[in-house]
XYZ file of C-alpha atoms in Angstrom:
411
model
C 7.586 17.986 -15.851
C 10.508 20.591 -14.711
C 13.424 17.556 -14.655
C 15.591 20.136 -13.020
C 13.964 20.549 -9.982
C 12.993 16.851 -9.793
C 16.439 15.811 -10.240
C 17.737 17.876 -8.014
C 15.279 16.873 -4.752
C 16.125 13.443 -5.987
C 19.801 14.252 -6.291
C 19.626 15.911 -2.196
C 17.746 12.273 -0.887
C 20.079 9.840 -2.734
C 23.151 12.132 -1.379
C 21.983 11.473 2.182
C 23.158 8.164 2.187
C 19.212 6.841 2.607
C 18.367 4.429 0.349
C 22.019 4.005 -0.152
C 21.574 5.712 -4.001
C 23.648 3.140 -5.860
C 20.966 0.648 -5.347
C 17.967 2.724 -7.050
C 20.403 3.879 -9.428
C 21.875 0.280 -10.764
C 18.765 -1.623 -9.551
C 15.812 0.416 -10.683
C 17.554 3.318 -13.223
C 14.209 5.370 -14.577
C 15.254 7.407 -18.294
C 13.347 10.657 -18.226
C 11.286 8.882 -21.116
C 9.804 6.488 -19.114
C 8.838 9.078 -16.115
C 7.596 11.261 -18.506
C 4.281 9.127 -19.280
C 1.045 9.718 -17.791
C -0.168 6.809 -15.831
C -4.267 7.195 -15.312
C -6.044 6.335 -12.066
C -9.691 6.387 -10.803
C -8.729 10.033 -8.888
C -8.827 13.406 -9.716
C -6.086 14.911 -11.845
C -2.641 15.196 -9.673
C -0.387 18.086 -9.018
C 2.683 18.352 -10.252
C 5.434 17.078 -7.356
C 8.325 18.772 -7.491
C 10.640 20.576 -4.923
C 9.155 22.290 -1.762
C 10.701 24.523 0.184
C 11.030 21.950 2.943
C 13.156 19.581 1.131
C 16.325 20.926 1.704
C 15.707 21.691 5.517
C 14.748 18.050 5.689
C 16.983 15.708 3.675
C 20.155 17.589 4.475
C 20.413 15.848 7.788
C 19.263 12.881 7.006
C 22.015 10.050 6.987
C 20.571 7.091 8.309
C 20.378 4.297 5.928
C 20.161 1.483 8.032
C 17.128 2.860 9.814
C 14.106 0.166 9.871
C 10.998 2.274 9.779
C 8.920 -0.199 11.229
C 10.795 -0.080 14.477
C 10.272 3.761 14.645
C 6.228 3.229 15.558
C 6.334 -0.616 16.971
C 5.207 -0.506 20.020
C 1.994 1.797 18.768
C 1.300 -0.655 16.007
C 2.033 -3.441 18.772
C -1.253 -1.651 21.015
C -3.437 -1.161 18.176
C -2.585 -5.098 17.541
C -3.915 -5.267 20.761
C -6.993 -3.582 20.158
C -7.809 -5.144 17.161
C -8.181 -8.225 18.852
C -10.411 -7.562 21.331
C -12.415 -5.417 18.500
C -13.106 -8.384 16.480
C -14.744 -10.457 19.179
C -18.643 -12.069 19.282
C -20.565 -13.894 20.840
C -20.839 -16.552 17.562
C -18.087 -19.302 18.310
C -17.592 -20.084 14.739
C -17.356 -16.478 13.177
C -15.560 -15.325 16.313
C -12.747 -18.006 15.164
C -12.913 -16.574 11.523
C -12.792 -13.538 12.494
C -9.636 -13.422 14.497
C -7.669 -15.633 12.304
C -5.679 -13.463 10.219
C -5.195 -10.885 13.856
C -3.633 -14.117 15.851
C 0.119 -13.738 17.059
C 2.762 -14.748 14.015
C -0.209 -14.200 11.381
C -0.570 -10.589 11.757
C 1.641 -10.035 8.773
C 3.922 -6.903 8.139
C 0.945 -4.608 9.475
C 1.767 -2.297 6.870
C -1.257 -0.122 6.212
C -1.312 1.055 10.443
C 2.593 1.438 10.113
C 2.099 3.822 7.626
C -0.721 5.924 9.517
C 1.129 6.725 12.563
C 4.248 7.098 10.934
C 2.570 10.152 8.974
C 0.728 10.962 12.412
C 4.024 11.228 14.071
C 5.503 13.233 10.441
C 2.745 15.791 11.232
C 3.195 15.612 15.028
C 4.563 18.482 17.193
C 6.137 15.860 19.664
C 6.149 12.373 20.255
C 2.806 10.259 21.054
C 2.548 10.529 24.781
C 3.397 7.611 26.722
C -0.299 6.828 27.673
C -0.453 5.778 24.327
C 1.668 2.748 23.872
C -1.141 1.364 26.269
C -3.848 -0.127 24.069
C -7.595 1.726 24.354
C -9.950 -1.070 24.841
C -12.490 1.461 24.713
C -15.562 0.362 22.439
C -15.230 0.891 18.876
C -18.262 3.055 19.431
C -17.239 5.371 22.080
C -15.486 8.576 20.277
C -12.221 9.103 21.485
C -11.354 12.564 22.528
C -7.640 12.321 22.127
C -6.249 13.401 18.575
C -3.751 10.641 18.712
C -6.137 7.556 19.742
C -8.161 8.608 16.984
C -5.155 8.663 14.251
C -4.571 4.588 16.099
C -8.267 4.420 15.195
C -7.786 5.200 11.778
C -4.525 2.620 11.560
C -7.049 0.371 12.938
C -10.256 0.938 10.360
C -7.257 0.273 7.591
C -6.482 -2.944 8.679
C -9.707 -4.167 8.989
C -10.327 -3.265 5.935
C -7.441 -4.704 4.059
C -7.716 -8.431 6.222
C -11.128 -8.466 4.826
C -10.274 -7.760 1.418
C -7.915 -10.422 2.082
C -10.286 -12.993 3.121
C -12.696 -12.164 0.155
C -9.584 -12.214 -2.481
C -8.714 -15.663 -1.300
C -12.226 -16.711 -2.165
C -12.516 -15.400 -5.527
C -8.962 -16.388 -6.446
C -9.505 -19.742 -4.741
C -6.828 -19.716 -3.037
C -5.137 -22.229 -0.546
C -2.836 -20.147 1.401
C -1.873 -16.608 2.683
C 0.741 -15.444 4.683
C 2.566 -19.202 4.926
C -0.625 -20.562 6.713
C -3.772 -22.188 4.678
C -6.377 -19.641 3.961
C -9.149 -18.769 5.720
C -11.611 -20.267 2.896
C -9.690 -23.204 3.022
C -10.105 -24.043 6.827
C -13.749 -22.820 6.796
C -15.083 -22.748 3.493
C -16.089 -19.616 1.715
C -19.148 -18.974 2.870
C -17.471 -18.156 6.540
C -14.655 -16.897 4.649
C -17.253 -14.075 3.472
C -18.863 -13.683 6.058
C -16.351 -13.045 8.386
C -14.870 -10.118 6.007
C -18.072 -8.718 6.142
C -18.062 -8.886 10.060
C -14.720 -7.105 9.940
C -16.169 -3.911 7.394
C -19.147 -3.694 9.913
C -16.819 -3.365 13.213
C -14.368 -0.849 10.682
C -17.761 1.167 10.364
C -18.528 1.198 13.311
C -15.108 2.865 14.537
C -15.101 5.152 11.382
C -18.399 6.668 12.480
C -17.295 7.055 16.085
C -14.227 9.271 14.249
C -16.968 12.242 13.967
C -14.824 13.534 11.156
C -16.733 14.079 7.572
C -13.576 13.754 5.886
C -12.370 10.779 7.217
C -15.877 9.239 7.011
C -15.562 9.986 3.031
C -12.473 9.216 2.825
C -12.203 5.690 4.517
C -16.117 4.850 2.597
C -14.548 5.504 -0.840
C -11.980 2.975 -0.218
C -14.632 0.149 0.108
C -16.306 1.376 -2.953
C -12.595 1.356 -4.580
C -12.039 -1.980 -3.408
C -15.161 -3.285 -5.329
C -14.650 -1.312 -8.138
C -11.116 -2.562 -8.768
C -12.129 -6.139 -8.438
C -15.556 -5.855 -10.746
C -12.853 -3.749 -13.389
C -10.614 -7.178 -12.798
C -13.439 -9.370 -13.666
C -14.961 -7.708 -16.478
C -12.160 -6.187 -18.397
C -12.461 -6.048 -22.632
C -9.765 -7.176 -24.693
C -8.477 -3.510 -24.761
C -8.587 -3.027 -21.510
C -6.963 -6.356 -20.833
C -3.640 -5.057 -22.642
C -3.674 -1.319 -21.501
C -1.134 -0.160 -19.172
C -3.832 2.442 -17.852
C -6.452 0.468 -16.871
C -4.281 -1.648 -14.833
C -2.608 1.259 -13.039
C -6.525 2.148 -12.276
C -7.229 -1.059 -10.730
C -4.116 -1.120 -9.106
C -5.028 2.018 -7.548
C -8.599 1.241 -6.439
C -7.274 -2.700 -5.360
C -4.044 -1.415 -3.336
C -3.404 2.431 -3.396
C -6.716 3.508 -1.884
C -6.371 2.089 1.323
C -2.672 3.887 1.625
C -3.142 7.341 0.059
C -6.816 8.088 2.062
C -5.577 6.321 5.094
C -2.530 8.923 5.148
C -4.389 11.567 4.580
C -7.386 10.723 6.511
C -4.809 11.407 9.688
C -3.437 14.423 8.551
C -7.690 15.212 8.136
C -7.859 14.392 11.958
C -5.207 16.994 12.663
C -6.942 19.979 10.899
C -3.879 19.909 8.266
C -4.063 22.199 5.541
C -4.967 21.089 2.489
C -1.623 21.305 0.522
C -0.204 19.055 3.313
C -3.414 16.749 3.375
C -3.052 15.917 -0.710
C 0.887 15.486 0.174
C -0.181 12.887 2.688
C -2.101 11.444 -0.476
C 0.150 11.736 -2.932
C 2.475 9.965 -0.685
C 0.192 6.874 0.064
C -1.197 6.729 -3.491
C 2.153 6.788 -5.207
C 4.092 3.927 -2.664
C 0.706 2.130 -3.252
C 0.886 1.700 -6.760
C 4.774 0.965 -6.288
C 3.641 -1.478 -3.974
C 1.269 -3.564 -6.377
C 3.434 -3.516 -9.109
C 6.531 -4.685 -6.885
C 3.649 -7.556 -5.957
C 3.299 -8.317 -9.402
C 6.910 -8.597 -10.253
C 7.157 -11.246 -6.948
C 4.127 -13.225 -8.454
C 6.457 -14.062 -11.917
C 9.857 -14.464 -9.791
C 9.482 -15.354 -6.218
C 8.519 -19.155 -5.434
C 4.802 -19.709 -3.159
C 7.248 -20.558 -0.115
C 8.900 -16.971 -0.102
C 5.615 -15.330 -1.010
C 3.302 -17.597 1.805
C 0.531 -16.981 -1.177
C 0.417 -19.458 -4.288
C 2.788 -17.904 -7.383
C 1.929 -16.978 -10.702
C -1.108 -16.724 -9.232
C -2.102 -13.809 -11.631
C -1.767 -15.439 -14.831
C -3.693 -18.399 -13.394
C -6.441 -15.917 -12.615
C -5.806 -14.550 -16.172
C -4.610 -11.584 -15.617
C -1.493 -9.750 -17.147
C -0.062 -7.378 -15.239
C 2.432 -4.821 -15.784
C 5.476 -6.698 -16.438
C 3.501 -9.083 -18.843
C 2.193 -5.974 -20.280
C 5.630 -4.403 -20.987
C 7.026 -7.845 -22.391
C 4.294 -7.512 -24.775
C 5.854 -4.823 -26.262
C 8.365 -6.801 -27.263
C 7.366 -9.641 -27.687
C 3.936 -9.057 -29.703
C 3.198 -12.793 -29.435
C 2.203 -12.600 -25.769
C -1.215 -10.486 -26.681
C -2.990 -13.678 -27.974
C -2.261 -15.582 -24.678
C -3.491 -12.331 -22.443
C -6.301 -11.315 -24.713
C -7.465 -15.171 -23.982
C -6.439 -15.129 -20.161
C -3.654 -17.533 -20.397
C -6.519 -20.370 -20.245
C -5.094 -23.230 -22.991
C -2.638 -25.506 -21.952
C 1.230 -24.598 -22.232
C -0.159 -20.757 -22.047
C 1.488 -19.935 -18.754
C 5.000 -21.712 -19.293
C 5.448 -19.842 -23.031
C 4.268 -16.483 -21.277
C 6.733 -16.926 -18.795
C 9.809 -17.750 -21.449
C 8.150 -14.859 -23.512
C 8.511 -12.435 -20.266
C 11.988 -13.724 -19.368
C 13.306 -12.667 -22.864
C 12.143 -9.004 -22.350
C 12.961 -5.955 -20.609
C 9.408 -6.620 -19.053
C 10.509 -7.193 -15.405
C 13.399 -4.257 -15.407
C 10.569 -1.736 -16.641
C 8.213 -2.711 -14.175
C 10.964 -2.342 -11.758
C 11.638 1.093 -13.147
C 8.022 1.707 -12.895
C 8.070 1.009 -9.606
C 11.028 3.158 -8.728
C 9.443 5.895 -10.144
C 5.999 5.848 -7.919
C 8.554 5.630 -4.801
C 10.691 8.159 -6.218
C 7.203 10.685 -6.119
C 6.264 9.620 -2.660
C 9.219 10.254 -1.567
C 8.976 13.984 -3.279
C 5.349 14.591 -1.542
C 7.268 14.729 1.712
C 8.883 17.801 1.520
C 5.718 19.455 1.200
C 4.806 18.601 4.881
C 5.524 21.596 7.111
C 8.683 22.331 9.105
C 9.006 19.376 11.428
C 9.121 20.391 14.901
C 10.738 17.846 16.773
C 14.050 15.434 15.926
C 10.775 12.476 16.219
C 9.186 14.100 13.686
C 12.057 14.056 11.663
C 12.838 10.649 12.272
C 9.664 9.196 11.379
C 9.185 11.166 7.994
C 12.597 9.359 7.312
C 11.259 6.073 8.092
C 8.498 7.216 5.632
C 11.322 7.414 3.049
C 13.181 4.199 4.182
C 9.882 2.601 3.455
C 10.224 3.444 -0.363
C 13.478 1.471 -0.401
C 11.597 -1.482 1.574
C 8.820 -1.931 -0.652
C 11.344 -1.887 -4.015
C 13.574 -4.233 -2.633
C 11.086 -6.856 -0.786
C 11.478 -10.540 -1.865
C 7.669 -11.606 0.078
């Protein structure tokens, strides 16, 4: 890895005054010896990220710190809302009920995922989305859209259907009891409508991803669903190696969580005929604050009480999984492999992993794991081309603001 040059584009951001440097400095400091390790994933080797030419042109000016990225694309994320829930409707009263639960006013969540894909529409954009746009397109899900930017909104929209029903099936294999500070789906209907309705959900996501007439995208957004089931079957089945390995949770991480993000983003830069240097930046960029995002999820899970989160805590360990700051602790603390390698299942397992954990460096290197995956998506996006408008500058800051919000989010 040339440290120069990554030091340096790092150097130019925190200089800005984004991210306001001191915090990813004191917060999350990364020694070169920890960036330095290769993390596997279920992808294809990765290029090197290092300083484009388009770094410097872009970070130069930018100096807005207190810029909330999720303002930048609102109202678009606000019409695709809109759409979504008039997308998931049927004529069945009872899955029609399931089915919009999680897409109901003040459950939506952070909407996230379709944030993220017209903020990188917008990145690649020569101008700002035309005004007709803010308007939602109640168009059927099968009707192809001729208009570049309703089909990037349609791509927002296959992601989130996508990740509420991976949502809805989690929550019945972790048995869960609530999600996002309201009881869980399975818990009002049971799981079998629980399941049911996330299947309902993949088949209208289909439905729109076919309309997309885009091979790519079509590839793209399919290999996330067979992610998503690979990740969980890799949870479920793990050996005792692969229990304690670092890489075989950063590859379930990655098909669980990073998926959605990195082929979303680059499933809209697909759309827009993008080359293919700026298409895998789009990825690189997803992937990387994907994984940053699980493993800032994981760190909540030890530290963060089920109020804050709206989702039960320590609800890994009780599904018997270690994750990565359990798996860093047990580098210090060799004792803690007995309790993973048996899933944390005898009694008093839990509370001594936890006092085990919280005499370790475990959490700090997770956080500093973290930091570095948002450091690299950060990196990938000054290898997008020469932005032509001040919105196009603005929302591939809010792209970089977003780093700083997933490392420093308490829920």
């Amino acid at each position: 890895m040339n440290w120069q040059i990554l030091n340096s584009g790092l150097g130019q951001l925190q200089a800005t005054g984004w991210n306001s440097g001191k915090r990813f400095v004191n917060s999350f400091a990364i020694s070169k010896s920890q960036m330095s390790r290769s993390f596997l994933t279920a992808v294809a080797p990765q290029r090197v990220v290092g300083q484009s030419k388009n770094m410097e042109d872009f970070t130069k000016n930018s100096n807005n710190s207190q810029l909330d990225p999720f303002s930048v694309v609102r109202r678009e994320v606000e019409t695709i809302s809109e759409r979504l829930r008039h997308s998931v409707t049927t004529t069945v009263p009872s899955l029609k009920t399931a089915a919009e639960y999680f897409f109901n006013r003040g459950v939506e969540g952070k909407r996230l995922r379709p944030t993220l894909a017209m903020l990188m529409s917008s990145a690649l954009a020569e101008a700002p989305p035309a005004e007709e746009f803010m308007i939602a397109d109640l168009r059927p899900a099968s009707v192809y859209a001729p208009e570049l930017r309703r089909r990037q909104q349609r791509v927002a929209e296959i992601a989130e259907l996508i990740h509420v029903a991976s949502l809805m099936h989690d929550d019945v294999l972790d048995e869960a009891a609530t999600r996002r500070g309201v009881l869980s789906l399975n818990s009002v209907a049971g799981n079998k409508i629980a399941i049911l309705a996330g299947d309902f959900l993949l088949a209208r996501a289909s439905v729109s991803l076919a309309s997309l007439r885009n091979n790519e995208t079509v590839e793209l957004m399919s290999n996330v669903l067979e992610n998503l089931v690979a990740g969980e079957v890799m949870q479920m089945t793990a050996s005792q190696d692969q229990l304690t390995d670092m890489d075989h949770y950063l590859s379930k991480s990655y098909c669980k969580t990073a998926a959605l993000m990195a082929n979303s983003c680059r499933s809209v830069a697909a759309i827009s005929e993008q080359t293919e240097e700026v298409r895998k930046a789009a990825w690189d960029y997803g992937r990387n604050l994907g994984l940053a995002f699980q493993i800032v999820d994981d760190i909540l899970d030890l530290t963060v009480s089920s109020s804050m989160l709206g989702k039960p805590a320590l609800n890994d360990m009780k599904s018997g999984l270690a994750t990565a700051p359990v798996l860093f602790a047990m580098e210090e603390k060799p004792e803690l492999k007995p309790l993973i390698l048996r899933r944390f299942k005898q009694e008093g397992d839990i509370a001594k992993a936890m006092e085990l954990v919280e005499a370790t460096q475990g959490i700090q290197r997770a956080k500093d794991l973290a930091a570095e995956h948002c450091h690299k998506a950060a990196a990938a996006i000054g290898f997008l081309p020469a932005a032509q408008s001040a919105h196009t500058t603005l929302c591939r800051e809010a792209l970089l603001r977003i780093t700083d919000k997933v490392l420093t989010r308490t829920k």
